Coordinates of C-alpha atoms in Angstrom, one line a residue:
M1 CA 3.2 67.8 -7.0
P2 CA 3.1 65.4 -10.0
T3 CA 6.6 66.2 -11.0
A4 CA 7.9 65.4 -7.5
M5 CA 6.0 62.2 -7.5
Q6 CA 7.5 61.3 -10.9
M7 CA 11.0 62.0 -9.8
Q8 CA 10.4 59.8 -6.7
S9 CA 9.4 57.0 -9.0
I10 CA 12.5 57.6 -11.2
S11 CA 14.7 57.3 -8.1
G12 CA 13.1 54.0 -7.3
I13 CA 14.4 52.7 -10.7
I14 CA 17.8 54.3 -10.2
T15 CA 18.4 52.9 -6.7
Q16 CA 17.5 49.4 -5.8
V17 CA 18.2 47.3 -2.7
R18 CA 19.0 43.6 -2.8
V19 CA 19.1 41.2 0.1
T20 CA 22.2 39.0 0.3
S21 CA 22.4 35.4 1.5
G22 CA 24.9 32.6 2.1
D23 CA 28.0 33.1 4.3
I24 CA 27.4 36.7 5.0
P25 CA 30.5 38.4 6.6
P26 CA 30.0 39.3 10.2
P27 CA 30.1 43.0 11.2
L28 CA 33.7 44.1 10.7
V29 CA 35.9 47.1 11.3
G30 CA 38.5 48.2 8.7
A31 CA 37.9 45.5 6.1
S32 CA 38.7 46.2 2.5
T33 CA 36.3 45.8 -0.4
T34 CA 37.2 45.4 -4.1
V35 CA 35.3 44.5 -7.2
I36 CA 36.6 42.3 -10.1
D37 CA 34.2 41.4 -12.9
D38 CA 31.0 40.2 -11.1
R39 CA 32.4 39.5 -7.7
V40 CA 33.0 41.6 -4.6
F41 CA 35.9 40.6 -2.4
V42 CA 36.0 41.5 1.3
F43 CA 39.3 40.9 3.1
G44 CA 40.5 41.2 6.7
G45 CA 39.0 43.4 9.3
C46 CA 38.5 43.3 13.0
L47 CA 35.4 41.4 14.3
V48 CA 33.0 43.7 16.2
S49 CA 31.9 41.0 18.5
S50 CA 35.3 39.7 19.8
H51 CA 37.8 42.4 18.6
K52 CA 39.7 39.6 16.9
V53 CA 41.7 40.6 13.8
T54 CA 41.1 38.3 10.8
N55 CA 42.5 37.4 7.4
H56 CA 39.3 35.9 6.1
M57 CA 38.2 36.4 2.5
Y58 CA 34.5 36.7 1.6
V59 CA 33.2 36.7 -2.0
L60 CA 29.9 38.1 -3.1
D61 CA 28.5 36.9 -6.5
L62 CA 26.8 39.9 -8.0
K63 CA 24.6 37.7 -10.2
S64 CA 23.0 35.7 -7.4
F65 CA 23.9 38.0 -4.4
V66 CA 25.2 35.0 -2.5
W67 CA 28.2 35.3 -0.1
T68 CA 30.8 32.5 0.2
R69 CA 33.8 32.4 2.5
H70 CA 36.9 31.4 0.6
I71 CA 39.0 28.6 2.0
P72 CA 42.5 28.6 0.4
S73 CA 43.7 25.4 -1.3
P74 CA 46.6 23.5 0.4
D75 CA 49.1 24.5 -2.4
S76 CA 48.5 28.2 -1.8
D77 CA 51.1 30.4 -0.2
E78 CA 50.9 31.1 3.5
L79 CA 48.0 33.5 4.2
P80 CA 48.9 37.1 4.9
S81 CA 48.9 38.2 8.5
P82 CA 45.5 39.3 9.9
R83 CA 45.0 43.0 9.5
Y84 CA 42.6 45.8 9.3
F85 CA 42.6 49.4 7.9
H86 CA 44.8 48.2 5.0
S87 CA 44.6 49.2 1.3
A88 CA 43.4 46.9 -1.4
N89 CA 43.7 47.6 -5.2
V90 CA 42.8 45.7 -8.4
Y91 CA 45.7 45.0 -10.7
N92 CA 45.3 43.7 -14.3
N93 CA 41.6 42.8 -13.4
S94 CA 42.8 39.6 -11.8
W95 CA 44.9 40.5 -8.8
I96 CA 44.2 42.2 -5.5
V97 CA 47.2 44.0 -4.0
I98 CA 47.1 44.4 -0.2
F99 CA 49.3 46.8 1.6
G100 CA 49.9 47.9 5.2
G101 CA 47.3 47.9 7.9
I102 CA 47.1 47.2 11.7
A103 CA 48.0 43.8 13.0
C104 CA 48.3 42.2 16.4
S105 CA 51.8 42.1 18.1
A106 CA 52.8 40.4 21.3
S107 CA 56.0 42.5 21.5
S108 CA 54.2 45.8 21.4
G109 CA 53.0 47.5 24.5
Q110 CA 49.7 48.3 22.9
G111 CA 49.4 44.8 21.5
L112 CA 49.2 46.2 18.0
C113 CA 51.7 47.1 15.2
V114 CA 51.5 48.7 11.8
L115 CA 52.6 46.9 8.6
N116 CA 54.4 47.8 5.3
S117 CA 54.2 44.4 3.7
I118 CA 52.6 43.5 0.3
A119 CA 50.3 40.5 -0.3
L120 CA 48.8 39.5 -3.6
F121 CA 45.6 37.5 -4.2
D122 CA 45.1 35.8 -7.6
T123 CA 41.3 35.9 -8.2
T124 CA 41.6 33.5 -11.1
K125 CA 43.3 30.7 -9.1
M126 CA 41.8 32.0 -5.8
A127 CA 45.3 31.7 -4.2
W128 CA 47.5 33.9 -2.2
K129 CA 51.1 35.1 -3.0
C130 CA 53.1 36.7 -0.3
P131 CA 56.5 37.7 -1.8
T132 CA 59.6 38.5 0.2
I133 CA 60.6 42.0 -0.6
Q134 CA 64.1 43.2 0.0
P135 CA 64.5 46.4 2.0
S136 CA 65.8 49.4 0.2
L137 CA 66.1 53.2 0.5
F138 CA 62.6 53.5 -1.0
S139 CA 60.9 51.1 1.4
P140 CA 57.8 52.8 3.0
M141 CA 57.3 53.4 6.6
P142 CA 54.8 51.0 8.2
R143 CA 51.3 52.6 8.3
Y144 CA 47.6 52.0 8.4
A145 CA 44.7 53.6 6.5
P146 CA 47.0 54.6 3.5
L147 CA 45.7 55.8 0.2
A148 CA 46.8 53.6 -2.7
A149 CA 46.3 53.5 -6.5
I150 CA 47.7 51.4 -9.3
N151 CA 49.2 53.1 -12.4
Q152 CA 50.2 50.7 -15.1
D153 CA 52.4 48.2 -13.3
K154 CA 53.1 50.4 -10.3
L155 CA 51.4 50.6 -6.9
I156 CA 51.5 54.2 -5.6
V157 CA 51.1 54.5 -1.8
I158 CA 50.2 57.9 -0.4
G159 CA 50.1 59.0 3.2
G160 CA 48.5 57.0 6.0
Q161 CA 49.1 57.0 9.7
D162 CA 51.6 55.4 12.0
L163 CA 50.9 53.6 15.3
N164 CA 50.7 56.9 17.1
N165 CA 48.1 58.2 14.7
N166 CA 50.6 60.7 13.1
Y167 CA 50.3 61.2 9.4
V168 CA 53.0 59.8 7.1
N169 CA 53.9 62.5 4.6
E170 CA 55.4 60.5 1.8
I171 CA 54.7 58.9 -1.5
N172 CA 56.1 55.4 -2.3
V173 CA 56.0 53.5 -5.6
F174 CA 56.2 49.7 -5.8
D175 CA 57.0 47.9 -9.0
L176 CA 54.5 44.9 -9.4
Q177 CA 56.7 43.3 -12.0
S178 CA 60.1 43.3 -10.2
L179 CA 58.5 43.2 -6.7
E180 CA 60.6 46.0 -5.3
W181 CA 60.2 49.6 -4.1
I182 CA 61.5 52.0 -6.7
Q183 CA 60.6 55.5 -5.5
S184 CA 60.0 57.5 -2.4
K185 CA 59.0 61.2 -2.4
P186 CA 57.7 63.6 0.3
F187 CA 54.1 64.7 0.2
E188 CA 53.5 67.5 2.6
K189 CA 49.8 66.9 3.0
Q190 CA 47.8 64.9 5.6
A191 CA 46.2 62.1 3.6
G192 CA 44.6 59.0 4.9
A193 CA 41.6 56.8 4.4
Y194 CA 39.5 58.6 7.0
R195 CA 39.4 61.8 5.0
A196 CA 40.8 61.3 1.5
V197 CA 40.8 59.1 -1.6
A198 CA 43.3 58.5 -4.4
V199 CA 42.2 57.3 -7.8
T200 CA 44.1 56.8 -11.1
T201 CA 42.8 58.5 -14.2
P202 CA 42.3 55.9 -17.0
P203 CA 44.0 56.2 -20.4
G204 CA 42.2 58.7 -22.6
T205 CA 40.7 60.8 -19.7
R206 CA 40.5 64.5 -20.6
L207 CA 42.2 66.9 -18.3
P208 CA 41.7 70.7 -17.9
V209 CA 44.1 72.8 -19.8
V210 CA 45.2 74.6 -16.6
L211 CA 47.1 71.4 -15.7
K212 CA 48.7 70.9 -19.1
D213 CA 52.1 72.3 -18.3
G214 CA 52.5 70.2 -15.1
L215 CA 51.5 67.0 -16.8
D216 CA 53.8 67.6 -19.8
G217 CA 56.7 68.2 -17.4
K218 CA 57.2 71.7 -18.5
G219 CA 58.4 74.5 -16.3
N220 CA 61.0 74.6 -13.5
N221 CA 61.5 71.0 -12.5
D222 CA 65.3 70.7 -12.1
E223 CA 65.2 68.4 -9.1
G224 CA 62.6 66.0 -10.4
D225 CA 59.8 67.3 -8.1
C226 CA 57.5 70.2 -8.7
V227 CA 54.7 71.3 -6.4
R228 CA 52.5 74.0 -7.9
N229 CA 49.8 76.1 -6.1
N230 CA 47.5 77.6 -8.6
N231 CA 45.9 80.9 -7.6
K232 CA 42.5 81.6 -9.1
T233 CA 42.7 84.5 -11.5
D234 CA 40.3 85.9 -14.1
N235 CA 42.4 84.2 -16.8
D236 CA 42.2 80.9 -15.0
L237 CA 38.4 81.2 -14.6
T238 CA 38.1 81.9 -18.3
H239 CA 40.1 78.9 -19.5
R240 CA 39.3 76.5 -16.7
A241 CA 36.8 74.5 -18.8
S242 CA 39.2 74.2 -21.8
L243 CA 40.6 70.7 -22.5
V244 CA 44.1 69.4 -23.2
R245 CA 42.7 67.4 -26.0
Q246 CA 39.4 67.2 -27.9
Y247 CA 37.0 64.3 -27.3
S248 CA 37.7 62.5 -30.6
Q249 CA 41.4 62.5 -29.9
S250 CA 41.1 61.5 -26.2
L251 CA 38.9 58.5 -27.1
Q252 CA 41.6 57.1 -29.3
A253 CA 44.8 58.4 -27.7
T254 CA 46.7 56.6 -24.9
P255 CA 48.6 59.1 -22.7
E256 CA 52.1 58.2 -21.6
H257 CA 51.1 58.7 -17.9
C258 CA 47.9 58.1 -16.0
P259 CA 48.0 60.8 -13.2
V260 CA 46.5 60.1 -9.8
Y261 CA 43.9 62.4 -8.3
V262 CA 44.0 62.9 -4.5
Y263 CA 40.8 64.4 -3.1
S264 CA 40.7 65.2 0.7
N265 CA 38.2 66.9 2.9
Y266 CA 38.7 67.9 6.6
E267 CA 37.4 70.2 9.4
F268 CA 33.9 68.8 8.9
A269 CA 32.3 71.6 10.9
D270 CA 33.4 74.1 8.2
V271 CA 34.5 71.7 5.4
K272 CA 37.8 72.3 3.6
R273 CA 38.4 70.6 0.3
E274 CA 41.6 69.9 -1.6
L275 CA 42.3 68.3 -4.9
H276 CA 45.8 67.4 -6.0
L277 CA 46.9 65.7 -9.2
I278 CA 50.1 63.6 -8.9
S279 CA 52.0 62.7 -12.1
T280 CA 54.7 60.2 -11.4
S281 CA 57.2 59.4 -14.1
L282 CA 57.8 55.7 -14.4
S283 CA 60.8 55.9 -16.6
S284 CA 64.5 55.3 -15.7
S285 CA 64.8 58.8 -14.4
P286 CA 61.8 59.0 -12.0
S287 CA 60.2 62.3 -11.1
T288 CA 57.0 63.4 -9.4
I289 CA 54.9 66.5 -10.2
I290 CA 52.2 67.6 -7.8
E291 CA 49.5 70.0 -9.1
D292 CA 47.2 71.7 -6.6
C293 CA 43.9 71.9 -8.4
S294 CA 41.8 73.0 -5.4
S295 CA 41.2 76.5 -6.6
F296 CA 39.8 75.4 -9.9
I297 CA 36.9 73.3 -8.5
T298 CA 33.6 74.8 -9.4
G299 CA 29.9 74.1 -9.2
S300 CA 26.7 75.5 -7.6
T301 CA 26.9 72.7 -5.0
M302 CA 29.9 71.0 -3.3
P303 CA 30.1 67.7 -1.5
P304 CA 29.7 67.9 2.3
G305 CA 32.3 66.5 4.6
L306 CA 32.4 62.8 3.8
R307 CA 34.0 60.4 6.3
F308 CA 35.8 57.2 5.2
P309 CA 35.2 58.2 1.5
T310 CA 35.8 55.9 -1.4
G311 CA 36.6 57.1 -4.9
Y312 CA 36.8 55.8 -8.4
T313 CA 37.1 57.1 -12.0
L314 CA 34.4 56.2 -14.4
G315 CA 34.6 57.7 -17.9
H316 CA 35.4 61.4 -17.5
H317 CA 34.1 61.5 -13.9
L318 CA 35.6 61.0 -10.4
V319 CA 32.9 59.3 -8.3
L320 CA 33.1 60.1 -4.6
A321 CA 31.0 58.5 -1.9
G322 CA 31.1 58.4 1.9
T323 CA 29.3 58.8 5.2
F324 CA 27.7 62.2 5.8
L325 CA 26.9 63.1 9.4
S326 CA 25.4 66.3 10.7
A327 CA 23.1 67.4 13.5
E328 CA 20.1 67.3 11.1
A329 CA 20.8 64.2 9.0
Q330 CA 22.9 61.1 8.7
S331 CA 23.2 59.4 5.3
Y332 CA 25.4 57.9 2.7
S333 CA 26.2 60.5 0.0
I334 CA 27.4 60.0 -3.6
W335 CA 28.9 62.8 -5.8
A336 CA 30.5 63.0 -9.2
L337 CA 33.3 65.4 -10.3
D338 CA 33.5 66.2 -14.0
L339 CA 37.2 65.9 -14.8
D340 CA 36.8 68.2 -17.9
T341 CA 35.6 71.2 -16.0
L342 CA 36.2 70.2 -12.3
T343 CA 32.5 70.7 -11.6
W344 CA 30.8 68.8 -8.9
S345 CA 27.3 67.3 -9.2
R346 CA 25.3 65.3 -6.7
I347 CA 24.0 61.8 -7.5
E348 CA 20.3 61.9 -6.5
T349 CA 19.6 58.5 -5.1
G350 CA 16.2 59.1 -3.5
P351 CA 15.2 58.2 0.0
V352 CA 17.1 54.8 0.3
F353 CA 20.2 56.1 2.1
G354 CA 18.2 58.4 4.4
S355 CA 17.6 55.5 6.7
G356 CA 19.5 52.4 7.7
S357 CA 23.2 51.9 8.0
W358 CA 25.1 52.1 4.7
N359 CA 28.8 51.9 5.2
R360 CA 31.0 51.1 2.2
G361 CA 30.6 51.9 -1.6
V362 CA 32.4 50.2 -4.5
L363 CA 32.1 50.7 -8.2
H364 CA 30.9 47.9 -10.6
M365 CA 32.4 49.3 -13.7
Q366 CA 30.9 46.7 -16.1
T367 CA 27.4 47.8 -15.4
N368 CA 28.1 51.5 -14.6
R369 CA 26.6 51.0 -11.2
F370 CA 27.7 52.0 -7.7
L371 CA 27.2 49.3 -5.0
V372 CA 26.8 50.3 -1.4
L373 CA 27.1 47.6 1.3
G374 CA 25.2 47.9 4.5
N375 CA 22.1 47.0 6.5
R376 CA 18.9 49.0 6.0
D377 CA 17.5 48.0 9.4
R378 CA 20.4 49.4 11.5
N379 CA 21.4 52.9 12.7
L380 CA 24.1 54.7 10.8
L381 CA 25.3 56.9 13.6
E382 CA 25.6 54.1 16.1
D383 CA 27.5 51.9 13.6
Y384 CA 29.8 54.8 12.5
N385 CA 30.8 55.5 16.1
H386 CA 32.0 51.9 16.3
R387 CA 33.4 51.9 12.7
H388 CA 31.0 49.1 12.1
M389 CA 30.6 47.7 8.5
N390 CA 27.5 45.6 7.5
F391 CA 27.0 43.3 4.6
E392 CA 23.4 42.1 4.7
H393 CA 22.1 44.4 2.0
V394 CA 23.5 45.8 -1.3
A395 CA 22.1 49.0 -2.8
T396 CA 22.8 49.5 -6.5
V397 CA 22.8 53.0 -8.0
D398 CA 22.6 53.5 -11.8
L399 CA 25.3 56.1 -12.5
E400 CA 24.7 56.1 -16.3
A401 CA 21.3 57.7 -15.6
F402 CA 23.4 60.8 -14.5
G403 CA 25.7 60.7 -17.5
V404 CA 28.5 58.9 -15.6
Y405 CA 29.5 55.8 -17.4
R406 CA 32.3 53.8 -18.9
L407 CA 33.5 55.2 -22.2
P408 CA 33.9 53.0 -25.4
K409 CA 37.4 51.7 -25.8
P410 CA 39.4 52.4 -29.0
T411 CA 39.7 49.2 -31.1
C412 CA 42.0 50.5 -33.9
S413 CA 44.1 53.5 -34.9
T414 CA 43.0 56.6 -36.7
L415 CA 44.9 55.4 -39.7
A416 CA 43.1 52.1 -39.8
Q417 CA 39.7 53.9 -39.6
E418 CA 40.7 56.1 -42.5
M419 CA 41.7 53.1 -44.5
G420 CA 38.3 51.5 -43.8
L421 CA 36.5 54.6 -45.2
T422 CA 38.8 54.5 -48.2
L423 CA 38.0 50.8 -48.8
L424 CA 34.2 51.5 -48.6
N425 CA 34.5 54.2 -51.2
E426 CA 36.5 52.1 -53.6
P427 CA 34.1 50.2 -56.0
A428 CA 37.0 48.3 -57.5
V429 CA 37.3 46.0 -54.5
S430 CA 33.6 45.4 -54.1
D431 CA 31.8 42.2 -55.1
F432 CA 28.4 42.8 -53.6
Q433 CA 25.7 45.5 -53.5
I434 CA 23.4 46.7 -50.8
I435 CA 20.1 48.0 -52.1
T436 CA 18.4 50.7 -49.9
R437 CA 14.8 51.6 -49.6
E438 CA 15.1 54.2 -52.2
N439 CA 16.6 51.6 -54.6
H440 CA 20.1 53.1 -54.2
R441 CA 22.9 50.6 -54.8
I442 CA 25.9 50.7 -52.5
P443 CA 28.9 48.6 -53.6
V444 CA 30.5 46.7 -50.7
N445 CA 33.1 44.0 -50.0
S446 CA 31.2 40.9 -48.8
A447 CA 34.2 39.5 -47.0
V448 CA 34.4 42.6 -44.8
L449 CA 30.7 42.4 -44.0
R450 CA 30.8 38.7 -43.3
Q451 CA 33.7 39.1 -40.9
R452 CA 32.3 42.1 -39.0
W453 CA 28.5 41.6 -39.2
P454 CA 27.4 38.1 -38.1
Y455 CA 23.8 38.7 -39.4
F456 CA 25.1 39.3 -42.9
A457 CA 27.2 36.2 -42.8
E458 CA 24.2 34.1 -41.7
L459 CA 22.1 35.8 -44.3
I460 CA 24.5 34.8 -47.1
C461 CA 24.7 31.2 -45.9
H462 CA 21.0 30.7 -45.7
S463 CA 19.7 32.6 -48.7
A464 CA 20.5 33.0 -52.4
P465 CA 21.2 36.6 -53.2
V466 CA 19.9 38.0 -56.5
E467 CA 22.4 38.0 -59.3
E468 CA 22.0 41.0 -61.5
G469 CA 23.2 39.2 -64.6
A470 CA 20.6 36.5 -64.2
A471 CA 17.8 38.9 -63.4
S472 CA 18.5 41.1 -66.5
G473 CA 19.0 38.1 -68.9
D474 CA 22.7 38.9 -69.6
N475 CA 25.0 36.2 -70.9
R476 CA 27.7 37.1 -68.3
T477 CA 29.2 34.2 -66.4
S478 CA 28.6 33.7 -62.7
G479 CA 32.0 35.0 -61.9
Q480 CA 31.2 38.3 -63.5
S481 CA 27.7 38.7 -61.9
T482 CA 27.2 41.1 -59.0
K483 CA 25.2 39.8 -56.1
S484 CA 22.9 42.1 -54.1
V485 CA 20.6 42.1 -51.1
L486 CA 17.8 44.5 -50.2
F487 CA 18.2 46.4 -46.9
P488 CA 14.9 48.3 -46.5
Y489 CA 16.2 51.4 -44.7
P490 CA 16.9 54.9 -45.9
Y491 CA 20.1 55.5 -47.8
P492 CA 21.8 57.8 -45.1
V493 CA 21.2 55.2 -42.4
V494 CA 22.6 52.4 -44.5
V495 CA 25.7 54.4 -45.4
A496 CA 26.2 55.3 -41.7
L497 CA 25.9 51.6 -40.8
L498 CA 28.4 50.6 -43.4
Q499 CA 30.8 53.3 -42.3
F500 CA 30.7 51.7 -38.8
I501 CA 31.2 48.2 -40.1
Y502 CA 34.3 49.3 -42.1
T503 CA 35.8 51.4 -39.3
D504 CA 34.4 49.9 -36.1
N505 CA 33.8 53.4 -35.0
L506 CA 31.6 56.5 -35.4
L507 CA 33.7 59.3 -37.0
T508 CA 31.8 61.0 -39.8
A509 CA 29.6 64.0 -39.7
Q510 CA 26.9 62.0 -41.4
Q511 CA 26.8 59.5 -38.5
Y512 CA 26.7 62.2 -35.8
Q513 CA 23.2 63.4 -36.5
P514 CA 20.5 62.8 -33.9
H515 CA 18.0 61.1 -36.3
I516 CA 20.8 58.9 -37.8
L517 CA 22.1 57.9 -34.4
S518 CA 18.6 57.0 -33.3
Q519 CA 18.2 54.7 -36.3
L520 CA 21.6 53.2 -35.7
L521 CA 20.7 52.4 -32.1
L522 CA 17.6 50.6 -33.2
L523 CA 19.6 48.6 -35.7
A524 CA 22.3 47.8 -33.1
D525 CA 19.5 46.4 -30.8
M526 CA 17.9 44.5 -33.6
Y527 CA 21.0 42.8 -34.9
D528 CA 22.8 42.6 -31.5
L529 CA 25.8 44.8 -32.6
R530 CA 27.2 45.5 -29.1
R531 CA 30.0 47.7 -30.2
L532 CA 27.7 49.9 -32.2
R533 CA 25.2 50.0 -29.3
E534 CA 28.0 51.2 -27.0
L535 CA 29.2 53.9 -29.4
V536 CA 25.8 55.2 -30.3
T537 CA 24.6 55.3 -26.7
H538 CA 27.7 57.3 -25.8
A539 CA 27.1 59.8 -28.7
L540 CA 23.4 60.3 -27.7
H541 CA 24.5 60.9 -24.1
Q542 CA 26.8 63.6 -25.3
M543 CA 24.2 65.4 -27.5
L544 CA 21.3 65.1 -25.0
N545 CA 19.6 68.5 -24.5
M546 CA 16.1 69.9 -24.2
S547 CA 15.6 69.8 -28.0
T548 CA 16.9 66.2 -28.5
A549 CA 15.5 64.7 -25.4
P550 CA 12.1 63.6 -26.8
L551 CA 13.8 61.7 -29.7
I552 CA 16.4 60.2 -27.5
F553 CA 13.8 59.1 -25.0
E554 CA 11.7 57.3 -27.6
T555 CA 14.7 55.7 -29.2
A556 CA 16.1 54.5 -25.8
A557 CA 12.8 53.0 -24.9
L558 CA 12.5 51.1 -28.1
S559 CA 16.1 49.8 -27.9
H560 CA 16.0 48.8 -24.1
Q561 CA 18.6 51.4 -23.0
T562 CA 17.0 52.1 -19.7
S563 CA 19.7 54.4 -18.3
L564 CA 19.7 56.6 -21.4
Q565 CA 15.9 56.6 -21.3
I566 CA 15.8 57.8 -17.6
R567 CA 18.3 60.6 -18.3
A568 CA 16.3 61.8 -21.3
L569 CA 13.1 61.6 -19.2
K570 CA 14.7 63.8 -16.5
M571 CA 15.7 66.3 -19.2
M572 CA 12.2 66.4 -20.5
I573 CA 10.8 67.0 -17.0
A574 CA 13.3 69.8 -16.5
A575 CA 12.2 71.3 -19.9
K576 CA 8.6 71.2 -18.8
R577 CA 9.4 72.9 -15.6
V578 CA 11.3 75.6 -17.4
I579 CA 8.4 76.2 -19.8
Q580 CA 6.0 76.4 -16.9
Q581 CA 8.2 78.9 -15.1
Q582 CA 8.5 81.1 -18.2
Q583 CA 4.8 81.1 -18.6
Q584 CA 4.2 82.1 -15.0
Q585 CA 6.8 84.9 -15.3
Q586 CA 5.0 86.2 -18.5
Q587 CA 1.7 86.0 -16.8
Q588 CA 3.0 87.9 -13.7
Q589 CA 4.5 90.6 -16.0
Q590 CA 1.3 91.1 -17.8
E591 CA -0.7 91.4 -14.5
R592 CA 1.7 94.1 -13.4
L593 CA 1.1 96.2 -16.5
P594 CA -1.6 99.0 -15.8
S595 CA -4.6 99.0 -18.1
P596 CA -5.6 102.6 -19.1
P597 CA -9.4 103.4 -18.9
T598 CA -11.1 103.3 -22.3
T599 CA -14.5 104.4 -23.5
P600 CA -16.5 102.2 -25.8
Q601 CA -15.6 104.7 -28.7
Q602 CA -11.9 104.5 -27.9
Q603 CA -11.7 100.7 -27.5
P604 CA -9.9 99.4 -30.5
Q605 CA -11.6 96.8 -32.6
R606 CA -9.6 93.6 -32.7
S607 CA -9.7 91.5 -35.8
R608 CA -11.0 87.9 -35.4
S609 CA -7.7 86.7 -37.0
E610 CA -5.5 88.7 -34.6
P611 CA -4.8 86.9 -31.3
S612 CA -4.3 88.7 -28.1
T613 CA -1.0 88.6 -26.3
Q614 CA -2.2 85.9 -23.9
E615 CA -3.4 83.8 -26.9
L616 CA -0.1 83.8 -28.7
P617 CA 1.0 80.1 -29.2
S618 CA 4.3 78.9 -27.8
S619 CA 7.0 77.8 -30.1
P620 CA 6.6 74.4 -31.9
Q621 CA 9.6 73.0 -30.0
R622 CA 7.9 73.9 -26.7
Q623 CA 4.6 72.5 -27.8
R624 CA 6.3 69.2 -28.8
A625 CA 8.1 68.8 -25.5
S626 CA 5.0 69.5 -23.5
S627 CA 2.9 67.2 -25.7
I628 CA 5.3 64.3 -25.3
I629 CA 5.6 64.7 -21.6
N630 CA 1.8 64.9 -21.2
N631 CA 1.3 61.9 -23.5
I632 CA 3.7 59.7 -21.5
G633 CA 1.6 60.4 -18.4
L634 CA 3.8 62.6 -16.4
L635 CA 1.2 65.3 -15.7
R636 CA -2.1 63.8 -16.6
P637 CA -3.5 60.7 -18.4
F638 CA -3.8 60.8 -22.1
T639 CA -7.1 62.3 -23.3
L640 CA -8.5 62.9 -26.8
R641 CA -9.0 66.5 -27.9
K642 CA -12.6 67.6 -28.0
Q643 CA -13.8 68.4 -31.5
S644 CA -17.1 69.7 -32.8
G645 CA -19.7 67.0 -32.6
E646 CA -17.4 64.7 -30.5
R647 CA -17.4 63.7 -26.8
T648 CA -14.3 63.4 -24.6

């Protein structure tokens, strides 16, 4: 079908495969992968060929897709001991924190031991730091395959397994500033890297209202720990999608705590899924609250059992990926959990992961893309049975095309934004005028515009603005004259642009109109206003629906926002499909209606101006959506309508 062919071509844009070169890491077992800026770091692991445990560091440049093996400088600290199945987390976007893992041991009967040591890798200096940590009551048990997440300046370690493969049921907190263990709490769940992930919610992330009491520390929490099991009731289902805070507030607010989501799946023959939210107080009186959110997960589809999953938070979504194995299929699968509504959706990546051996996924937050390392020429099941990781190919998946993307960061307080609007509406502090296409004059402060709009500053330097006093022949001095410049755009668009320049944000009702946002996105692309582009793209993502999709598609195409364009295109294809289904249902209903026999005398005369039921036109909105979809070549090539006396 044409629609299926079109969706296949879209998936080819969403998912692309790159071949790597350079010092490609050999096949490894239990190596860690992390991303900082435009580099992927692979550390440790056990060599598949020789079963030797390593402490090598490999770095992939995501601009050139060239691997290099890092050789530490002589002044670097001693390298951490070789290990595999350890945890690795990014701290302050410049450090990689390594914890635990399996290492070789001559004193052990098995020749192996598990670790509880910490190692730090400085990615700016490319040097190791292995601090000596004093034992304490909060020191963790040695373990491998732990879950770990970083919250502010704290490393939170959850679960893992000991040398006998027993699960470690505790949570430990390590202070990355003082380099000491400061908390230890029980966690009566079996959590490990084989079946679970732990991710920190970034500041400003919205959370369902059903969790509000636990996150605020309300309720019975006398001993500092609170484990809640929420049972699904009608009231819970009704309020499940409610939010703790509205979007405009969450974008600007910084919560006191950044809770950690722990998602686990097990019993893969009949998959069981659990979702816990761990809120750890980092104050002088530490406490831990564990919320069981499992019963609130919703969605028409759920993730299958994923082995060795990886998880990340991006915007208001938790991105989950892992290896899916069944008797019918073996593939790498990617899913997204909406943290507002706890609803799962699948990331449709096309046929790429249906073949080959794709083993480990990492998030490249700067580009809203998910990177999957592997080898497209190997067999996934065979490599999985040997825990074999490959690094010859990288598949990139555009998550923004599914509405999963990094949110704009707040740059100033709400008070500062209100002061900016007040300044814009105060003519007494203006010394310049912007003339719109309708010849409306808007008084502005030129210093503000020069500071925040580079194009305006360049324009003022290289041109001589019109002085109203000179143009009208007044005898006013140059100090009293008012300068102006013509900006040939509609008045509402110019006002919306000035409101952004004065506030560095989109916050007025006038700005949040689809046609205004479309014009602002074009201006942002034309004048390279990156902050405005980011804000407007986010706003258009939020208001994308069947009625706005054609406008957003056209605007995104003109402003080079490919991800937004793809998402709008998919919405238009879905709208076309809905229209076709409705038309088929109407036709089937009409065919089922019996037609009574009529004689020529009884047959009613139909007026020429009165259309039959089948001839009734569809709504203008449907006609516009169908027309745009057809014109962009989704269903048939563009053809001219045949008119009287004309040939097609």
